[in-house]
Amino acid sequence: MTGKSGKEEKRRGTRWGWMCLALLAVLGLPAGCLAWGAYSLSESGREQPVPCDKAMAYARGALPEGARDARCSGAHWQDTYVRAEFRMEGAGAEAWIAKTWPTAEPRAGSCGTDLCLHAEYGDADLSAVGLEVTYEDGKTALVRLFAHGT
């Protein structure tokens, strides 16, 4: 009778266990890293809601007093993009913009709104801020802001 002893069977089972663990480490770890990297890339650059105080602070401003219907979003991958849209008292829109972004100049070309402004910064964090204002009625202005940087 040629049977294997219990010690040989145990050793053989342990050996297979270690081989499986080594194979999992060699193949599973890189596969897991690739899956994590793919997920990270799919999420990066996707526009997501952000608090408006943070979005406006990035654009070197703050929401004007009495602003309403504010919606802000941002995206970040190689560059950072921030968008804000809100309504404010129409009579104070131009004065608020002039106070907040004193270097803003009219943007060349037509943007299809009542007022288009652009402020260049060109520093390491913030490159530029763009503003579009649409006067909806005699009292309300819809302000759209776009800021981007590296």
mmCIF file of N, CA, C and O in Angstrom, residues 1-9 12:
data_model
loop_
_atom_site.group_PDB
_atom_site.id
_atom_site.type_symbol
_atom_site.label_atom_id
_atom_site.label_comp_id
_atom_site.label_asym_id
_atom_site.label_seq_id
_atom_site.Cartn_x
_atom_site.Cartn_y
_atom_site.Cartn_z
ATOM 1 N N MET A 1 0.846 -1.168 0.000
ATOM 2 C CA MET A 1 0.000 0.000 0.000
ATOM 3 C C MET A 1 0.893 1.234 0.000
ATOM 4 O O MET A 1 1.764 1.379 0.826
ATOM 5 N N THR A 2 0.666 2.093 -0.961
ATOM 6 C CA THR A 2 1.500 3.287 -1.079
ATOM 7 C C THR A 2 0.655 4.506 -0.768
ATOM 8 O O THR A 2 0.204 5.221 -1.645
ATOM 9 N N GLY A 3 0.408 4.768 0.421
ATOM 10 C CA GLY A 3 -0.351 5.941 0.835
ATOM 11 C C GLY A 3 0.581 7.026 1.337
ATOM 12 O O GLY A 3 1.709 6.768 1.725
ATOM 13 N N LYS A 4 0.119 8.224 1.285
ATOM 14 C CA LYS A 4 0.918 9.345 1.775
ATOM 15 C C LYS A 4 0.567 9.593 3.219
ATOM 16 O O LYS A 4 -0.573 9.453 3.631
ATOM 17 N N SER A 5 1.576 9.958 3.944
ATOM 18 C CA SER A 5 1.346 10.212 5.361
ATOM 19 C C SER A 5 0.609 11.539 5.537
ATOM 20 O O SER A 5 0.558 12.382 4.640
ATOM 21 N N GLY A 6 0.061 11.746 6.692
ATOM 22 C CA GLY A 6 -0.659 12.982 7.010
ATOM 23 C C GLY A 6 0.227 14.208 6.939
ATOM 24 O O GLY A 6 -0.194 15.278 6.525
ATOM 25 N N LYS A 7 1.504 14.045 7.304
ATOM 26 C CA LYS A 7 2.435 15.170 7.255
ATOM 27 C C LYS A 7 2.683 15.611 5.818
ATOM 28 O O LYS A 7 2.735 16.796 5.518
ATOM 29 N N GLU A 8 2.824 14.639 4.909
ATOM 30 C CA GLU A 8 3.052 14.983 3.507
ATOM 31 C C GLU A 8 1.838 15.691 2.932
ATOM 32 O O GLU A 8 1.975 16.655 2.180
ATOM 33 N N GLU A 9 0.653 15.244 3.237
ATOM 34 C CA GLU A 9 -0.572 15.876 2.753
ATOM 35 C C GLU A 9 -0.685 17.310 3.283
ATOM 36 O O GLU A 9 -1.038 18.232 2.550
ATOM 37 N N ARG A 12 1.880 19.476 1.537
ATOM 38 C CA ARG A 12 1.466 19.730 0.157
ATOM 39 C C ARG A 12 0.351 20.782 0.116
ATOM 40 O O ARG A 12 0.360 21.675 -0.712
#
